[in-house]
Short mmCIF file of C-alpha atoms and ligand atoms in Angstrom, two decimals:
data_model
loop_
_atom_site.label_atom_id
_atom_site.label_comp_id
_atom_site.label_asym_id
_atom_site.label_seq_id
_atom_site.Cartn_x
_atom_site.Cartn_y
_atom_site.Cartn_z
CA MET A 1 -56.36 17.11 62.51
CA GLU A 2 -56.96 18.32 66.09
CA THR A 3 -59.64 20.92 66.54
CA LEU A 4 -60.83 23.01 69.45
CA GLN A 5 -63.57 20.41 69.81
CA ASP A 6 -60.95 17.74 70.49
CA ARG A 7 -59.52 19.87 73.26
CA ILE A 8 -62.77 21.27 74.68
CA ILE A 9 -66.22 20.02 73.73
CA CYS A 10 -67.46 23.43 72.70
CA ARG A 11 -70.42 22.44 70.59
CA GLU A 12 -71.85 20.64 73.62
CA ASP A 13 -71.68 23.91 75.56
CA PHE A 14 -74.30 25.41 73.23
CA PRO A 15 -77.77 23.91 73.78
CA PHE A 16 -78.99 24.78 70.29
CA LEU A 17 -75.98 23.23 68.56
CA ALA A 18 -75.88 20.21 70.85
CA GLN A 19 -79.37 19.19 69.78
CA SER A 20 -79.08 20.08 66.10
CA LYS A 21 -76.97 18.88 63.21
CA ILE A 22 -76.81 22.32 61.65
CA ALA A 23 -73.48 23.69 60.49
CA TYR A 24 -73.95 27.25 61.70
CA LEU A 25 -71.64 29.41 59.59
CA ASP A 26 -73.22 32.82 60.05
CA ASN A 27 -71.39 33.95 63.17
CA ALA A 28 -70.60 37.41 61.82
CA ALA A 29 -74.35 38.04 61.88
CA THR A 30 -74.92 36.62 65.34
CA THR A 31 -73.52 33.91 67.58
CA GLN A 32 -75.22 31.10 69.49
CA ILE A 33 -75.41 31.23 73.27
CA PRO A 34 -73.62 28.84 75.65
CA SER A 35 -75.41 27.28 78.64
CA THR A 36 -73.33 29.28 81.11
CA VAL A 37 -74.69 32.52 79.63
CA LEU A 38 -78.24 31.14 79.62
CA SER A 39 -77.82 30.13 83.28
CA ALA A 40 -76.59 33.61 84.23
CA VAL A 41 -79.60 35.14 82.47
CA GLU A 42 -82.02 32.78 84.20
CA ALA A 43 -80.35 33.28 87.59
CA TYR A 44 -80.75 37.04 87.29
CA TYR A 45 -84.51 36.78 86.95
CA ARG A 46 -84.84 33.90 89.44
CA ASN A 47 -82.98 35.93 92.06
CA GLY A 48 -85.02 39.07 91.47
CA ALA A 49 -84.92 41.96 89.03
CA ALA A 50 -84.54 45.61 90.03
CA ASN A 51 -83.81 48.95 88.39
CA PRO A 52 -80.14 49.60 89.23
CA GLY A 53 -79.12 52.84 90.92
CA ARG A 54 -82.74 53.69 91.62
CA GLY A 55 -83.48 52.35 95.13
CA GLU A 56 -81.98 51.78 98.53
CA TYR A 57 -83.49 48.35 99.29
CA GLY A 58 -81.29 45.27 99.40
CA LEU A 59 -82.41 43.74 96.10
CA ASN A 60 -81.79 47.00 94.31
CA LEU A 61 -78.32 47.38 95.76
CA GLN A 62 -77.57 43.79 94.79
CA VAL A 63 -78.67 44.37 91.18
CA THR A 64 -76.76 47.67 91.05
CA GLN A 65 -73.69 45.77 92.14
CA LEU A 66 -74.26 43.08 89.48
CA TYR A 67 -74.58 45.74 86.81
CA GLU A 68 -71.41 47.54 87.89
CA GLN A 69 -69.57 44.22 88.16
CA ALA A 70 -70.60 43.50 84.58
CA ARG A 71 -69.10 46.85 83.56
CA GLU A 72 -65.84 45.92 85.31
CA ARG A 73 -65.86 42.47 83.70
CA ILE A 74 -66.33 43.86 80.20
CA ALA A 75 -63.68 46.52 80.80
CA ALA A 76 -61.20 43.81 81.83
CA PHE A 77 -62.21 41.72 78.80
CA VAL A 78 -61.30 44.50 76.37
CA GLY A 79 -58.31 45.99 78.22
CA ALA A 80 -59.98 49.14 79.53
CA ASN A 81 -61.00 50.69 82.85
CA ALA A 82 -64.59 50.31 84.05
CA GLU A 83 -64.98 54.10 84.04
CA GLU A 84 -64.32 54.07 80.29
CA ILE A 85 -67.13 51.63 79.46
CA ALA A 86 -70.80 52.47 78.89
CA PHE A 87 -73.41 49.87 77.98
CA THR A 88 -75.35 50.43 74.78
CA ALA A 89 -77.88 48.49 72.72
CA GLY A 90 -75.07 47.30 70.44
CA THR A 91 -72.31 48.45 68.11
CA THR A 92 -74.65 50.62 66.07
CA GLU A 93 -75.86 52.56 69.09
CA GLY A 94 -72.31 52.85 70.40
CA LEU A 95 -70.98 54.27 67.14
CA ASN A 96 -73.93 56.64 66.75
CA THR A 97 -73.40 57.86 70.31
CA ILE A 98 -69.70 58.46 69.70
CA ALA A 99 -70.51 60.39 66.52
CA GLN A 100 -73.18 62.52 68.17
CA ALA A 101 -71.72 62.93 71.66
CA TYR A 102 -68.18 63.73 70.56
CA ALA A 103 -67.46 63.96 66.88
CA ALA A 104 -70.39 66.07 65.70
CA LYS A 105 -69.48 68.99 67.94
CA MET A 106 -65.77 68.73 67.10
CA LEU A 107 -66.26 68.87 63.34
CA GLY A 108 -66.44 72.06 61.35
CA PRO A 109 -66.16 73.23 57.74
CA GLY A 110 -62.90 72.13 56.15
CA ASP A 111 -62.34 69.28 58.62
CA GLU A 112 -62.03 65.72 57.38
CA VAL A 113 -63.19 62.32 58.56
CA LEU A 114 -61.37 59.31 57.18
CA VAL A 115 -63.02 55.89 56.87
CA THR A 116 -62.13 52.83 54.82
CA ALA A 117 -64.10 51.60 51.83
CA ALA A 118 -64.79 48.39 53.74
CA GLU A 119 -66.94 49.85 56.51
CA HIS A 120 -70.23 48.42 57.66
CA HIS A 121 -73.08 50.93 57.14
CA SER A 122 -73.07 51.46 60.93
CA ASN A 123 -69.59 52.95 60.71
CA PHE A 124 -70.20 54.74 57.43
CA LEU A 125 -73.59 56.46 57.50
CA ILE A 126 -72.88 58.24 60.79
CA TRP A 127 -69.75 59.85 59.33
CA GLN A 128 -71.41 60.69 56.04
CA HIS A 129 -74.20 62.35 58.05
CA ALA A 130 -71.87 64.11 60.53
CA CYS A 131 -69.77 65.49 57.68
CA LYS A 132 -72.83 66.77 55.83
CA GLN A 133 -74.08 68.48 59.00
CA ALA A 134 -70.71 70.08 59.77
CA GLY A 135 -69.66 70.94 56.22
CA ALA A 136 -66.72 68.57 56.68
CA ARG A 137 -65.33 66.18 54.07
CA LEU A 138 -65.62 62.40 54.18
CA ILE A 139 -62.56 60.68 52.75
CA ILE A 140 -62.83 57.01 51.86
CA SER A 141 -59.60 55.08 51.90
CA PRO A 142 -59.37 52.14 49.49
CA PHE A 143 -58.31 48.56 50.12
CA ASP A 144 -55.96 46.75 47.77
CA ALA A 145 -56.75 43.80 45.51
CA ASN A 146 -56.20 41.43 48.43
CA GLY A 147 -58.59 43.21 50.76
CA ARG A 148 -55.82 44.81 52.82
CA LEU A 149 -55.78 48.50 53.62
CA ASP A 150 -53.91 50.32 50.86
CA TRP A 151 -51.41 51.82 53.28
CA ASP A 152 -49.88 54.34 50.89
CA ALA A 153 -53.29 55.74 50.00
CA PHE A 154 -54.32 55.74 53.64
CA LYS A 155 -51.16 57.52 54.72
CA ALA A 156 -51.60 60.12 52.02
CA SER A 157 -55.15 60.80 53.24
CA VAL A 158 -54.23 61.70 56.82
CA SER A 159 -53.39 65.34 57.44
CA ALA A 160 -53.85 68.11 59.98
CA LYS A 161 -57.40 68.45 58.61
CA THR A 162 -58.26 64.91 59.74
CA LYS A 163 -60.27 65.03 62.94
CA ILE A 164 -61.62 61.47 63.05
CA VAL A 165 -60.33 58.19 61.63
CA ALA A 166 -63.07 55.57 61.89
CA LEU A 167 -62.53 52.00 60.85
CA ALA A 168 -63.40 48.40 61.56
CA HIS A 169 -60.95 46.25 63.46
CA VAL A 170 -62.03 43.38 61.20
CA SER A 171 -63.98 43.74 57.94
CA ASN A 172 -67.34 42.01 58.18
CA VAL A 173 -67.09 41.06 54.49
CA LEU A 174 -63.42 40.44 53.73
CA GLY A 175 -62.35 39.22 57.17
CA THR A 176 -59.27 41.46 56.96
CA VAL A 177 -57.74 42.49 60.28
CA PHE A 178 -56.76 46.12 59.79
CA PRO A 179 -53.38 47.34 61.15
CA ILE A 180 -54.81 49.33 64.05
CA GLU A 181 -51.56 50.13 65.85
CA ASP A 182 -50.17 51.74 62.68
CA VAL A 183 -53.42 53.60 62.06
CA VAL A 184 -53.43 54.92 65.63
CA GLU A 185 -49.80 56.03 65.49
CA LEU A 186 -50.27 57.88 62.23
CA SER A 187 -53.62 59.43 63.20
CA HIS A 188 -52.34 60.64 66.56
CA GLU A 189 -49.33 62.25 64.87
CA TYR A 190 -51.85 64.58 63.21
CA GLY A 191 -54.06 64.94 66.29
CA ALA A 192 -56.91 62.86 64.84
CA LYS A 193 -58.99 60.60 67.10
CA VAL A 194 -59.47 56.95 66.20
CA VAL A 195 -62.86 55.24 66.44
CA LEU A 196 -62.69 51.45 66.27
CA ASP A 197 -65.61 49.25 65.26
CA CYS A 198 -64.93 46.00 67.10
CA ALA A 199 -68.14 44.21 66.06
CA GLN A 200 -66.17 41.51 64.24
CA SER A 201 -63.12 41.24 66.46
CA ILE A 202 -64.92 40.80 69.77
CA GLY A 203 -64.95 37.13 70.72
CA HIS A 204 -62.57 36.19 67.90
CA LEU A 205 -59.32 38.00 68.66
CA PRO A 206 -57.73 39.00 71.96
CA LEU A 207 -58.72 42.65 72.32
CA ASN A 208 -56.80 45.23 74.36
CA LEU A 209 -58.05 48.74 73.70
CA HIS A 210 -55.43 50.42 75.88
CA ALA A 211 -52.66 48.57 74.06
CA LEU A 212 -54.16 49.45 70.66
CA GLY A 213 -54.33 53.08 71.79
CA VAL A 214 -57.67 53.85 70.14
CA ASP A 215 -59.79 56.71 71.45
CA PHE A 216 -63.25 55.21 71.02
CA ALA A 217 -64.60 51.72 70.36
CA ALA A 218 -67.88 49.86 70.17
CA PHE A 219 -69.00 46.23 70.09
CA SER A 220 -72.12 44.05 70.48
CA GLY A 221 -73.08 41.30 72.91
CA HIS A 222 -74.73 39.12 70.29
CA LYS A 223 -71.44 38.78 68.35
CA MET A 224 -69.65 37.46 71.45
CA TYR A 225 -72.02 34.65 72.48
CA ALA A 226 -74.18 36.89 74.70
CA LEU A 227 -77.71 38.28 74.25
CA SER A 228 -78.75 40.69 71.53
CA GLY A 229 -79.94 44.21 72.42
CA ILE A 230 -76.81 44.85 74.48
CA GLY A 231 -73.37 46.14 73.64
CA ALA A 232 -70.76 48.48 75.00
CA MET A 233 -68.71 51.46 73.95
CA TYR A 234 -65.31 52.57 75.11
CA ILE A 235 -64.24 56.17 75.53
CA LYS A 236 -60.66 56.90 76.55
CA GLN A 237 -60.68 58.41 80.03
CA ASP A 238 -59.34 61.83 79.09
CA LEU A 239 -61.94 62.28 76.33
CA ILE A 240 -65.02 61.65 78.47
CA ALA A 241 -65.16 65.29 79.58
CA ASP A 242 -65.27 66.32 75.91
CA THR A 243 -68.38 64.25 75.20
CA SER A 244 -71.87 65.67 75.62
CA ALA A 245 -74.89 63.74 76.81
CA PHE A 246 -76.64 62.51 73.69
CA MET A 247 -79.82 60.86 74.94
CA LEU A 248 -81.43 62.59 77.88
CA GLY A 249 -83.45 60.99 80.66
CA GLY A 250 -83.25 59.15 83.94
CA GLY A 251 -79.94 57.94 85.30
CA MET A 252 -77.64 60.41 83.53
CA VAL A 253 -78.51 63.57 85.45
CA ASP A 254 -76.93 65.39 88.33
CA GLU A 255 -79.57 68.05 89.09
CA VAL A 256 -82.73 68.88 87.20
CA TRP A 257 -84.43 72.26 87.63
CA GLU A 258 -87.36 73.68 85.76
CA SER A 259 -85.18 76.11 83.87
CA GLN A 260 -81.93 74.15 83.51
CA SER A 261 -80.24 70.89 84.39
CA SER A 262 -76.81 69.42 84.88
CA TYR A 263 -75.64 65.98 83.92
CA LEU A 264 -73.23 63.46 85.39
CA ASP A 265 -69.61 64.16 84.58
CA ASN A 266 -68.63 60.53 84.04
CA ILE A 267 -69.38 58.02 81.29
CA ARG A 268 -72.79 57.24 82.84
CA LYS A 269 -74.01 60.51 81.31
CA LEU A 270 -74.22 58.42 78.11
CA GLU A 271 -76.47 55.76 79.68
CA ALA A 272 -79.90 57.42 79.76
CA GLY A 273 -82.90 55.37 80.87
CA THR A 274 -83.23 52.02 82.59
CA PRO A 275 -80.24 49.95 81.57
CA ASN A 276 -80.33 46.48 80.08
CA VAL A 277 -79.14 44.74 83.24
CA VAL A 278 -79.66 41.19 82.07
CA GLY A 279 -77.91 41.99 78.82
CA ALA A 280 -74.89 43.33 80.69
CA ILE A 281 -74.87 40.21 82.87
CA SER A 282 -75.00 38.03 79.75
CA MET A 283 -71.98 39.85 78.33
CA ALA A 284 -70.03 39.37 81.55
CA ALA A 285 -70.90 35.65 81.56
CA ALA A 286 -69.86 35.38 77.91
CA ALA A 287 -66.55 37.09 78.75
CA ASP A 288 -65.99 34.48 81.48
CA TYR A 289 -66.79 31.70 79.03
CA LEU A 290 -64.46 33.06 76.35
CA ASP A 291 -61.61 33.72 78.76
CA GLY A 292 -62.10 30.19 80.10
CA ILE A 293 -61.16 28.87 76.65
CA GLY A 294 -58.74 31.68 75.86
CA LEU A 295 -59.00 34.16 73.01
CA ASN A 296 -55.67 33.01 71.61
CA SER A 297 -56.91 29.42 71.38
CA ILE A 298 -60.14 30.60 69.79
CA HIS A 299 -58.26 32.73 67.27
CA ASN A 300 -55.88 29.90 66.42
CA HIS A 301 -58.74 27.45 66.02
CA GLU A 302 -60.64 29.80 63.72
CA LYS A 303 -57.42 30.48 61.82
CA GLU A 304 -56.83 26.76 61.27
CA LEU A 305 -60.40 26.36 60.03
CA THR A 306 -60.04 29.42 57.79
CA GLY A 307 -56.87 28.00 56.25
CA TYR A 308 -58.70 24.77 55.57
CA LEU A 309 -61.70 26.61 54.11
CA LEU A 310 -59.50 28.71 51.82
CA GLY A 311 -57.85 25.47 50.68
CA CYS A 312 -61.28 24.03 49.84
CA PHE A 313 -62.17 27.17 47.90
CA SER A 314 -59.00 26.95 45.84
CA GLU A 315 -60.22 23.56 44.60
CA ILE A 316 -63.84 24.44 43.95
CA PRO A 317 -64.21 25.53 40.35
CA ASP A 318 -65.98 28.82 39.70
CA CYS A 319 -65.89 30.00 43.35
CA LYS A 320 -64.15 33.31 43.84
CA VAL A 321 -63.12 34.43 47.32
CA HIS A 322 -63.23 38.20 47.82
CA GLY A 323 -60.28 39.68 49.65
CA ILE A 324 -57.22 37.88 51.01
CA PRO A 325 -57.44 34.64 49.06
CA GLY A 326 -54.39 32.58 49.76
CA ASN A 327 -53.69 32.38 53.47
CA ALA A 328 -55.25 32.66 56.89
CA ASN A 329 -52.94 35.37 58.25
CA ASP A 330 -54.08 38.99 58.75
CA ARG A 331 -57.63 37.78 58.69
CA THR A 332 -60.32 36.11 60.74
CA GLY A 333 -62.79 33.41 59.78
CA ILE A 334 -65.01 35.61 57.62
CA VAL A 335 -64.85 34.48 54.00
CA SER A 336 -67.04 36.09 51.34
CA PHE A 337 -67.29 34.57 47.92
CA SER A 338 -69.24 34.42 44.68
CA VAL A 339 -70.07 31.39 42.56
CA LYS A 340 -69.86 32.15 38.87
CA GLY A 341 -73.27 32.03 37.26
CA VAL A 342 -75.16 31.22 40.45
CA HIS A 343 -77.10 33.84 42.36
CA PRO A 344 -76.09 34.10 46.04
CA THR A 345 -79.65 33.34 47.13
CA ASP A 346 -79.52 30.03 45.25
CA VAL A 347 -76.17 29.25 46.88
CA ALA A 348 -77.65 29.91 50.32
CA LEU A 349 -80.75 27.83 49.61
CA ALA A 350 -78.69 24.89 48.38
CA LEU A 351 -76.50 25.09 51.48
CA ASP A 352 -79.55 25.40 53.71
CA GLU A 353 -80.91 22.17 52.21
CA ALA A 354 -77.62 20.55 53.22
CA GLY A 355 -77.98 21.90 56.77
CA VAL A 356 -75.50 24.76 56.38
CA CYS A 357 -76.41 28.34 57.38
CA ILE A 358 -74.59 31.15 55.60
CA ARG A 359 -75.37 34.81 54.89
CA THR A 360 -75.94 36.35 51.49
CA GLY A 361 -76.55 39.92 50.38
CA THR A 362 -74.41 42.99 50.85
CA HIS A 363 -73.82 42.41 54.58
CA CYS A 364 -74.61 46.10 55.26
CA ALA A 365 -71.63 47.10 53.13
CA GLN A 366 -72.97 48.35 49.80
CA PRO A 367 -70.07 50.71 48.97
CA LEU A 368 -67.63 47.84 49.49
CA HIS A 369 -69.61 45.53 47.19
CA ARG A 370 -69.61 48.21 44.50
CA ARG A 371 -65.83 48.37 44.75
CA LEU A 372 -65.67 44.58 44.53
CA GLY A 373 -67.77 44.81 41.39
CA VAL A 374 -70.48 42.44 42.63
CA GLU A 375 -74.06 43.18 43.60
CA GLN A 376 -74.06 40.70 46.46
CA SER A 377 -71.88 38.00 47.90
CA CYS A 378 -72.15 34.82 49.96
CA ARG A 379 -70.45 34.85 53.35
CA ILE A 380 -69.23 32.06 55.59
CA SER A 381 -68.24 33.28 59.04
CA LEU A 382 -66.80 31.08 61.73
CA GLY A 383 -67.28 30.82 65.45
CA LEU A 384 -65.44 28.91 68.14
CA TYR A 385 -67.74 25.88 67.90
CA ASN A 386 -67.25 25.28 64.18
CA THR A 387 -65.53 22.13 62.98
CA PHE A 388 -63.79 20.82 59.88
CA ASP A 389 -66.92 18.77 59.44
CA ASP A 390 -69.04 21.93 59.10
CA LEU A 391 -66.69 23.21 56.42
CA GLN A 392 -66.61 19.89 54.56
CA LYS A 393 -70.40 19.94 54.42
CA ALA A 394 -70.30 23.44 52.91
CA ALA A 395 -67.48 22.57 50.50
CA ARG A 396 -69.25 19.40 49.28
CA THR A 397 -72.39 21.33 48.42
CA LEU A 398 -70.45 24.17 46.80
CA SER A 399 -68.41 21.74 44.68
CA GLY A 400 -71.53 20.31 43.11
CA ILE A 401 -73.63 23.43 43.05
CA ARG A 402 -73.16 24.35 39.41
CA GLU A 403 -74.00 20.82 38.32
CA SER A 404 -77.10 20.64 40.49
CA LEU A 405 -78.35 24.17 39.84
CA GLY A 406 -76.32 25.24 36.87
CA ARG A 407 -78.48 24.30 33.96
CA ARG A 408 -81.53 26.00 35.43
CA ILE A 409 -79.75 29.00 36.95
CA LEU A 410 -77.26 29.76 34.23
CA GLY A 411 -80.07 30.70 31.89
CA MET A 412 -81.22 33.31 34.37
CA PHE A 413 -77.83 34.67 35.44
CA PRO A 414 -75.45 34.38 32.50
N1 PMP B 1 -69.99 46.91 62.39
C1 PMP B 1 -69.70 45.72 61.86
C2 PMP B 1 -68.34 45.50 61.25
C3 PMP B 1 -70.65 44.70 61.89
O1 PMP B 1 -70.35 43.53 61.34
C4 PMP B 1 -71.89 44.94 62.50
C5 PMP B 1 -72.95 43.86 62.56
N2 PMP B 1 -73.22 43.20 61.38
C6 PMP B 1 -72.14 46.19 63.04
C7 PMP B 1 -71.16 47.15 62.97
C8 PMP B 1 -73.44 46.54 63.68
O2 PMP B 1 -73.65 45.74 64.83
P1 PMP B 1 -75.07 45.71 65.52
O3 PMP B 1 -76.06 45.40 64.45
O4 PMP B 1 -74.95 44.63 66.55
O5 PMP B 1 -75.31 47.04 66.12
#
């Protein structure tokens, strides 16, 4: 079976993977970094660092230009305009900023915020908090037995009271791709704004925020093969004026007087303090790398692998996949599962011994795990460099896990 590796030697592009035999299957947590991104990071420091927008000397102007070019590159990567993109420390900071800079002041008693039951804590706690502060109501829309949004329930939850609909593009536990166009159309009918958490779609699916029609979005560099500590948020152009500066400090001001101050009237008002220039450059380099392969090819490759993985799971006794079990459509390469009678930690340790890295726990989604009826789960999550070989390694270990651990573990976890 042809893989992306047969077409492009991706694993070789990643220094860590090229020199290790590890099957890295924890890409929803963080991705490895390709050499082109490492080179861009090194080149930035080799050519001289500066604090962008804060000097008139040549090096400063050059770095300012690099930083603004990175903004343009990321905007193009996600189908937005540069003036709609602000750099953040990551998805969490982006979502918190959106909640504080826009949503908090828009919400009042009797208003509603709608989220799904599959949200990551980063896109859940902020709305729980904002609702408590405003006296608004948080509505949690369920998913069906297959991990898809329960559309009837969702539809019934949207009304003129709904001010914000906040949801993940892709569930970080179930791998479900939520029907964003439908959500946007319905939400806008009632005047609600849509906040999209793109942490798990960035780098895996082609992303066009203008085409999706969402009002706000956030994503992280470290989930798209760039550095950690950097991310970006999107605010639709005509909503920027309705946002208030959230963090105050250098770089976001217009005039500062002893008694009062005014702030920039563009999206840079949400970028207080010295920006993470090298992080932004790493994201731009990662966007170049990903576009060089093509997001459609990456998505298809991960889809093929996911189909194969789901096939393996259907043959492994006592493994239960949570969410869409039978096919690789409407989902990405995130597959969470439980092994009957074996604690997730023991599953992860057995896989680690076989050179396979996976995540276990609640993946920052405790409410979702409660709805699934499990305390924790194991999660395999794919990236563009994964191979059938990686999955076979995982499947081999999982097939024998109850025999190798069972007698000891079953006593502890009946
Ligand atoms: N949302 C989702 C769906 C995620 O998977 C994650 C990362 N696990 C986040 C938000 C938060 O991202 P970060 O930790 O990079 O801010």
